[in-house]
């Protein structure tokens, strides 16, 4: 019992010191601003994490919006839920026609990406909207459907101060990462597709 008591006491002392240090750090963090958030990398979970942020906004009664740059009109769980239950607080625009290897029409892909970006700018500039998710924008930038310089200039110079913008997709451009307030790279360690498992409801869509 004595050894266990000593272990518990040492643990409690350690946690008390950690809490004091943490409280001191948190007390100095008082600023607020609209963030530019980038989820990128080869691993799964980029859009999933971004939609988690959208649902947090919905839960806090914060108006938000989703613009999908690449994904076509397939029925996904998040789209169905938002359109059926939360369309009054979150708009959902699917502007792409599917994966680039499916459309096989660069001119049409560019036109769709341009339309999506124009819609995104409208939503970002709307003073009532607190967060805008630009899903798979990184893919459109990777294929140069929209100049990254244009995206960066708008987000840097015209985005309202308190509006959050969340961007997903592999291969985020360096120019975008340079202006990001929060950037996360998803790393793939294992994936069921390697073992012949197809995309499944509730996991991928």
PDB file of C-alpha atoms in Angstrom:
ATOM      1  CA  UNK A   1       0.000   0.000   0.000  1.00  0.00           C
ATOM      2  CA  UNK A   2       2.863   2.375   0.811  1.00  0.00           C
ATOM      3  CA  UNK A   3       4.418   1.994  -2.639  1.00  0.00           C
ATOM      4  CA  UNK A   4       1.041   2.556  -4.281  1.00  0.00           C
ATOM      5  CA  UNK A   5       0.387   5.621  -2.102  1.00  0.00           C
ATOM      6  CA  UNK A   6       3.789   7.065  -2.992  1.00  0.00           C
ATOM      7  CA  UNK A   7       3.144   6.449  -6.697  1.00  0.00           C
ATOM      8  CA  UNK A   8      -0.228   8.193  -6.456  1.00  0.00           C
ATOM      9  CA  UNK A   9       1.268  11.127  -4.567  1.00  0.00           C
ATOM     10  CA  UNK A  10       4.056  11.558  -7.130  1.00  0.00           C
ATOM     11  CA  UNK A  11       1.488  11.368  -9.933  1.00  0.00           C
ATOM     12  CA  UNK A  12      -0.736  13.977  -8.267  1.00  0.00           C
ATOM     13  CA  UNK A  13       2.213  16.322  -7.708  1.00  0.00           C
ATOM     14  CA  UNK A  14       3.289  15.931 -11.325  1.00  0.00           C
ATOM     15  CA  UNK A  15      -0.215  16.623 -12.616  1.00  0.00           C
ATOM     16  CA  UNK A  16      -0.582  19.651 -10.332  1.00  0.00           C
ATOM     17  CA  UNK A  17       2.638  21.154 -11.742  1.00  0.00           C
ATOM     18  CA  UNK A  18       1.512  20.363 -15.286  1.00  0.00           C
ATOM     19  CA  UNK A  19      -1.868  22.010 -14.669  1.00  0.00           C
ATOM     20  CA  UNK A  20      -0.246  25.137 -13.245  1.00  0.00           C
ATOM     21  CA  UNK A  21       2.042  25.412 -16.270  1.00  0.00           C
ATOM     22  CA  UNK A  22      -0.853  24.791 -18.629  1.00  0.00           C
ATOM     23  CA  UNK A  23      -3.071  27.355 -16.910  1.00  0.00           C
ATOM     24  CA  UNK A  24      -0.281  29.943 -17.237  1.00  0.00           C
ATOM     25  CA  UNK A  25       0.022  29.251 -20.971  1.00  0.00           C
ATOM     26  CA  UNK A  26      -3.749  29.369 -21.525  1.00  0.00           C
ATOM     27  CA  UNK A  27      -4.091  32.651 -19.619  1.00  0.00           C
ATOM     28  CA  UNK A  28      -1.861  34.308 -22.227  1.00  0.00           C
ATOM     29  CA  UNK A  29      -3.968  33.050 -25.157  1.00  0.00           C
ATOM     30  CA  UNK A  30      -6.727  35.639 -25.439  1.00  0.00           C
ATOM     31  CA  UNK A  31      -6.825  36.526 -29.138  1.00  0.00           C
ATOM     32  CA  UNK A  32      -9.506  35.539 -31.637  1.00  0.00           C
ATOM     33  CA  UNK A  33      -9.456  35.628 -35.444  1.00  0.00           C
ATOM     34  CA  UNK A  34     -10.880  33.903 -38.454  1.00  0.00           C
ATOM     35  CA  UNK A  35      -8.528  31.052 -39.292  1.00  0.00           C
ATOM     36  CA  UNK A  36      -7.285  29.635 -42.573  1.00  0.00           C
ATOM     37  CA  UNK A  37      -7.190  25.880 -41.978  1.00  0.00           C
ATOM     38  CA  UNK A  38      -5.651  23.361 -44.395  1.00  0.00           C
ATOM     39  CA  UNK A  39      -6.105  19.584 -44.185  1.00  0.00           C
ATOM     40  CA  UNK A  40      -3.792  17.846 -46.642  1.00  0.00           C
ATOM     41  CA  UNK A  41      -1.673  14.710 -47.049  1.00  0.00           C
ATOM     42  CA  UNK A  42      -2.108  11.229 -48.537  1.00  0.00           C
ATOM     43  CA  UNK A  43      -3.900   9.828 -45.512  1.00  0.00           C
ATOM     44  CA  UNK A  44      -7.653   9.445 -45.145  1.00  0.00           C
ATOM     45  CA  UNK A  45      -9.630  11.888 -43.016  1.00  0.00           C
ATOM     46  CA  UNK A  46      -9.121  15.328 -44.546  1.00  0.00           C
ATOM     47  CA  UNK A  47     -12.742  16.005 -45.473  1.00  0.00           C
ATOM     48  CA  UNK A  48     -13.914  14.031 -42.447  1.00  0.00           C
ATOM     49  CA  UNK A  49     -12.024  16.373 -40.116  1.00  0.00           C
ATOM     50  CA  UNK A  50     -13.300  19.414 -41.986  1.00  0.00           C
ATOM     51  CA  UNK A  51     -16.914  18.274 -41.774  1.00  0.00           C
ATOM     52  CA  UNK A  52     -16.394  17.745 -38.064  1.00  0.00           C
ATOM     53  CA  UNK A  53     -15.671  21.476 -37.838  1.00  0.00           C
ATOM     54  CA  UNK A  54     -18.772  22.272 -39.895  1.00  0.00           C
ATOM     55  CA  UNK A  55     -20.936  20.214 -37.545  1.00  0.00           C
ATOM     56  CA  UNK A  56     -19.398  22.000 -34.583  1.00  0.00           C
ATOM     57  CA  UNK A  57     -20.476  25.307 -36.143  1.00  0.00           C
ATOM     58  CA  UNK A  58     -23.976  23.938 -36.672  1.00  0.00           C
ATOM     59  CA  UNK A  59     -24.116  22.808 -33.038  1.00  0.00           C
ATOM     60  CA  UNK A  60     -23.178  26.351 -31.943  1.00  0.00           C
ATOM     61  CA  UNK A  61     -25.810  27.924 -34.244  1.00  0.00           C
ATOM     62  CA  UNK A  62     -23.084  29.470 -36.387  1.00  0.00           C
ATOM     63  CA  UNK A  63     -23.986  29.928 -40.038  1.00  0.00           C
ATOM     64  CA  UNK A  64     -21.599  28.026 -42.302  1.00  0.00           C
ATOM     65  CA  UNK A  65     -21.244  26.773 -45.864  1.00  0.00           C
ATOM     66  CA  UNK A  66     -19.707  23.966 -47.917  1.00  0.00           C
ATOM     67  CA  UNK A  67     -18.422  24.222 -51.490  1.00  0.00           C
ATOM     68  CA  UNK A  68     -17.209  20.975 -53.067  1.00  0.00           C
ATOM     69  CA  UNK A  69     -14.782  21.544 -55.942  1.00  0.00           C
ATOM     70  CA  UNK A  70     -14.240  18.048 -57.322  1.00  0.00           C
ATOM     71  CA  UNK A  71     -16.740  15.599 -55.882  1.00  0.00           C
ATOM     72  CA  UNK A  72     -19.793  15.031 -58.033  1.00  0.00           C
ATOM     73  CA  UNK A  73     -23.391  14.692 -56.959  1.00  0.00           C
ATOM     74  CA  UNK A  74     -22.992  11.322 -55.245  1.00  0.00           C
ATOM     75  CA  UNK A  75     -25.124  10.784 -52.170  1.00  0.00           C
ATOM     76  CA  UNK A  76     -22.918  11.181 -49.104  1.00  0.00           C
ATOM     77  CA  UNK A  77     -23.927  11.009 -45.461  1.00  0.00           C
ATOM     78  CA  UNK A  78     -22.722  14.506 -44.618  1.00  0.00           C
ATOM     79  CA  UNK A  79     -24.434  16.071 -47.614  1.00  0.00           C
ATOM     80  CA  UNK A  80     -27.688  14.253 -46.912  1.00  0.00           C
ATOM     81  CA  UNK A  81     -27.680  15.241 -43.246  1.00  0.00           C
ATOM     82  CA  UNK A  82     -26.930  18.902 -43.916  1.00  0.00           C
ATOM     83  CA  UNK A  83     -29.442  19.272 -46.754  1.00  0.00           C
ATOM     84  CA  UNK A  84     -32.216  17.444 -44.914  1.00  0.00           C
ATOM     85  CA  UNK A  85     -31.695  18.748 -41.388  1.00  0.00           C
ATOM     86  CA  UNK A  86     -29.534  21.879 -41.390  1.00  0.00           C
ATOM     87  CA  UNK A  87     -30.059  23.674 -44.709  1.00  0.00           C
ATOM     88  CA  UNK A  88     -31.326  26.722 -42.805  1.00  0.00           C
ATOM     89  CA  UNK A  89     -27.910  27.254 -41.204  1.00  0.00           C
ATOM     90  CA  UNK A  90     -25.480  25.583 -43.648  1.00  0.00           C
ATOM     91  CA  UNK A  91     -25.559  25.908 -47.435  1.00  0.00           C
ATOM     92  CA  UNK A  92     -24.125  23.036 -49.487  1.00  0.00           C
ATOM     93  CA  UNK A  93     -22.897  23.526 -53.064  1.00  0.00           C
ATOM     94  CA  UNK A  94     -21.491  20.590 -55.016  1.00  0.00           C
ATOM     95  CA  UNK A  95     -19.875  22.231 -58.037  1.00  0.00           C
ATOM     96  CA  UNK A  96     -17.701  19.439 -59.457  1.00  0.00           C
ATOM     97  CA  UNK A  97     -18.622  16.495 -61.639  1.00  0.00           C
ATOM     98  CA  UNK A  98     -16.520  13.853 -59.973  1.00  0.00           C
ATOM     99  CA  UNK A  99     -12.908  12.760 -60.053  1.00  0.00           C
ATOM    100  CA  UNK A 100     -10.735  14.290 -62.765  1.00  0.00           C
ATOM    101  CA  UNK A 101     -10.075  10.930 -64.406  1.00  0.00           C
ATOM    102  CA  UNK A 102     -13.819  10.441 -64.814  1.00  0.00           C
ATOM    103  CA  UNK A 103     -14.647  13.743 -66.524  1.00  0.00           C
ATOM    104  CA  UNK A 104     -11.642  13.626 -68.907  1.00  0.00           C
ATOM    105  CA  UNK A 105     -12.481  17.170 -70.013  1.00  0.00           C
ATOM    106  CA  UNK A 106     -10.003  19.763 -68.743  1.00  0.00           C
ATOM    107  CA  UNK A 107     -11.905  22.752 -70.112  1.00  0.00           C
ATOM    108  CA  UNK A 108     -15.095  21.668 -68.359  1.00  0.00           C
ATOM    109  CA  UNK A 109     -13.190  20.932 -65.137  1.00  0.00           C
ATOM    110  CA  UNK A 110     -11.682  24.426 -65.236  1.00  0.00           C
ATOM    111  CA  UNK A 111     -15.102  25.993 -65.826  1.00  0.00           C
ATOM    112  CA  UNK A 112     -16.579  24.068 -62.900  1.00  0.00           C
ATOM    113  CA  UNK A 113     -13.687  25.002 -60.630  1.00  0.00           C
ATOM    114  CA  UNK A 114     -14.008  28.655 -61.595  1.00  0.00           C
ATOM    115  CA  UNK A 115     -17.756  28.589 -60.852  1.00  0.00           C
ATOM    116  CA  UNK A 116     -17.071  26.936 -57.506  1.00  0.00           C
ATOM    117  CA  UNK A 117     -14.476  29.576 -56.611  1.00  0.00           C
ATOM    118  CA  UNK A 118     -16.842  32.421 -57.525  1.00  0.00           C
ATOM    119  CA  UNK A 119     -19.498  30.864 -55.299  1.00  0.00           C
ATOM    120  CA  UNK A 120     -16.939  30.374 -52.531  1.00  0.00           C
ATOM    121  CA  UNK A 121     -15.977  34.049 -52.623  1.00  0.00           C
ATOM    122  CA  UNK A 122     -19.619  35.078 -52.267  1.00  0.00           C
ATOM    123  CA  UNK A 123     -20.018  32.865 -49.221  1.00  0.00           C
ATOM    124  CA  UNK A 124     -16.753  33.956 -47.597  1.00  0.00           C
ATOM    125  CA  UNK A 125     -17.724  37.618 -47.980  1.00  0.00           C
ATOM    126  CA  UNK A 126     -21.192  37.071 -46.504  1.00  0.00           C
ATOM    127  CA  UNK A 127     -20.988  38.728 -43.067  1.00  0.00           C
ATOM    128  CA  UNK A 128     -23.450  36.237 -41.544  1.00  0.00           C
ATOM    129  CA  UNK A 129     -21.370  33.158 -42.430  1.00  0.00           C
ATOM    130  CA  UNK A 130     -18.689  32.212 -39.901  1.00  0.00           C
ATOM    131  CA  UNK A 131     -17.065  29.206 -41.619  1.00  0.00           C
ATOM    132  CA  UNK A 132     -16.717  28.101 -45.234  1.00  0.00           C
ATOM    133  CA  UNK A 133     -15.382  24.664 -46.168  1.00  0.00           C
ATOM    134  CA  UNK A 134     -13.691  24.501 -49.578  1.00  0.00           C
ATOM    135  CA  UNK A 135     -13.659  20.735 -50.007  1.00  0.00           C
ATOM    136  CA  UNK A 136     -10.996  19.391 -52.424  1.00  0.00           C
ATOM    137  CA  UNK A 137      -9.872  22.884 -53.451  1.00  0.00           C
ATOM    138  CA  UNK A 138      -6.299  21.572 -53.254  1.00  0.00           C
ATOM    139  CA  UNK A 139      -7.060  19.164 -56.102  1.00  0.00           C
ATOM    140  CA  UNK A 140      -8.271  22.017 -58.309  1.00  0.00           C
ATOM    141  CA  UNK A 141      -5.101  23.927 -57.469  1.00  0.00           C
ATOM    142  CA  UNK A 142      -2.895  20.908 -58.119  1.00  0.00           C
ATOM    143  CA  UNK A 143      -4.145  20.743 -61.712  1.00  0.00           C
ATOM    144  CA  UNK A 144      -3.928  24.532 -62.109  1.00  0.00           C
ATOM    145  CA  UNK A 145      -7.665  24.932 -62.693  1.00  0.00           C
ATOM    146  CA  UNK A 146      -7.412  28.150 -60.658  1.00  0.00           C
ATOM    147  CA  UNK A 147      -4.178  30.105 -60.082  1.00  0.00           C
ATOM    148  CA  UNK A 148      -3.044  29.599 -56.501  1.00  0.00           C
ATOM    149  CA  UNK A 149      -1.917  33.233 -56.432  1.00  0.00           C
ATOM    150  CA  UNK A 150      -5.528  34.315 -56.896  1.00  0.00           C
ATOM    151  CA  UNK A 151      -6.708  32.154 -54.003  1.00  0.00           C
ATOM    152  CA  UNK A 152      -3.926  33.360 -51.703  1.00  0.00           C
ATOM    153  CA  UNK A 153      -4.486  37.041 -52.552  1.00  0.00           C
ATOM    154  CA  UNK A 154      -8.212  36.793 -51.837  1.00  0.00           C
ATOM    155  CA  UNK A 155      -7.797  34.936 -48.538  1.00  0.00           C
ATOM    156  CA  UNK A 156      -5.022  37.270 -47.417  1.00  0.00           C
ATOM    157  CA  UNK A 157      -6.576  40.584 -48.483  1.00  0.00           C
ATOM    158  CA  UNK A 158     -10.356  40.148 -48.668  1.00  0.00           C
ATOM    159  CA  UNK A 159     -11.426  37.421 -46.253  1.00  0.00           C
ATOM    160  CA  UNK A 160     -13.362  38.993 -43.373  1.00  0.00           C
ATOM    161  CA  UNK A 161     -11.367  39.113 -40.151  1.00  0.00           C
ATOM    162  CA  UNK A 162     -13.544  36.678 -38.186  1.00  0.00           C
ATOM    163  CA  UNK A 163     -14.446  34.214 -40.959  1.00  0.00           C
ATOM    164  CA  UNK A 164     -12.896  30.740 -40.852  1.00  0.00           C
ATOM    165  CA  UNK A 165     -11.975  29.072 -44.167  1.00  0.00           C
ATOM    166  CA  UNK A 166     -11.200  25.347 -44.209  1.00  0.00           C
ATOM    167  CA  UNK A 167      -9.480  23.806 -47.253  1.00  0.00           C
ATOM    168  CA  UNK A 168      -9.028  20.106 -47.976  1.00  0.00           C
ATOM    169  CA  UNK A 169      -7.299  17.886 -50.512  1.00  0.00           C
ATOM    170  CA  UNK A 170      -3.948  16.264 -51.159  1.00  0.00           C
ATOM    171  CA  UNK A 171      -0.851  18.129 -52.272  1.00  0.00           C
ATOM    172  CA  UNK A 172      -1.593  21.549 -50.806  1.00  0.00           C
ATOM    173  CA  UNK A 173       0.447  24.211 -52.560  1.00  0.00           C
ATOM    174  CA  UNK A 174       3.310  25.759 -50.608  1.00  0.00           C
ATOM    175  CA  UNK A 175       1.861  29.229 -51.174  1.00  0.00           C
ATOM    176  CA  UNK A 176      -1.339  28.161 -49.418  1.00  0.00           C
ATOM    177  CA  UNK A 177       0.493  26.535 -46.530  1.00  0.00           C
ATOM    178  CA  UNK A 178       2.478  29.731 -45.994  1.00  0.00           C
ATOM    179  CA  UNK A 179      -0.679  31.718 -45.165  1.00  0.00           C
ATOM    180  CA  UNK A 180      -2.403  28.942 -43.186  1.00  0.00           C
ATOM    181  CA  UNK A 181      -3.000  29.494 -39.488  1.00  0.00           C
ATOM    182  CA  UNK A 182      -3.489  25.756 -38.978  1.00  0.00           C
ATOM    183  CA  UNK A 183      -2.183  23.089 -41.351  1.00  0.00           C
ATOM    184  CA  UNK A 184      -2.378  19.338 -40.808  1.00  0.00           C
ATOM    185  CA  UNK A 185      -0.887  16.594 -42.964  1.00  0.00           C
ATOM    186  CA  UNK A 186      -2.706  13.275 -42.790  1.00  0.00           C
ATOM    187  CA  UNK A 187      -0.234  10.366 -43.020  1.00  0.00           C
ATOM    188  CA  UNK A 188      -1.435   7.015 -44.320  1.00  0.00           C
ATOM    189  CA  UNK A 189      -0.237   4.049 -42.279  1.00  0.00           C
ATOM    190  CA  UNK A 190      -2.798   1.507 -43.491  1.00  0.00           C
ATOM    191  CA  UNK A 191      -5.780   1.545 -45.844  1.00  0.00           C
ATOM    192  CA  UNK A 192      -8.402  -1.145 -46.570  1.00  0.00           C
ATOM    193  CA  UNK A 193      -8.300  -0.362 -50.305  1.00  0.00           C
ATOM    194  CA  UNK A 194      -4.913  -2.108 -50.402  1.00  0.00           C
ATOM    195  CA  UNK A 195      -6.666  -5.304 -49.313  1.00  0.00           C
ATOM    196  CA  UNK A 196      -9.410  -5.079 -51.920  1.00  0.00           C
ATOM    197  CA  UNK A 197     -11.985  -3.383 -49.687  1.00  0.00           C
ATOM    198  CA  UNK A 198     -14.185  -0.869 -51.508  1.00  0.00           C
ATOM    199  CA  UNK A 199     -15.392   2.482 -50.154  1.00  0.00           C
ATOM    200  CA  UNK A 200     -18.152   1.857 -47.639  1.00  0.00           C
ATOM    201  CA  UNK A 201     -21.082   3.833 -46.231  1.00  0.00           C
ATOM    202  CA  UNK A 202     -20.349   5.477 -42.907  1.00  0.00           C
ATOM    203  CA  UNK A 203     -16.590   5.323 -43.486  1.00  0.00           C
ATOM    204  CA  UNK A 204     -15.889   7.013 -46.826  1.00  0.00           C
ATOM    205  CA  UNK A 205     -19.279   8.557 -47.620  1.00  0.00           C
TER     206      UNK A 205
END
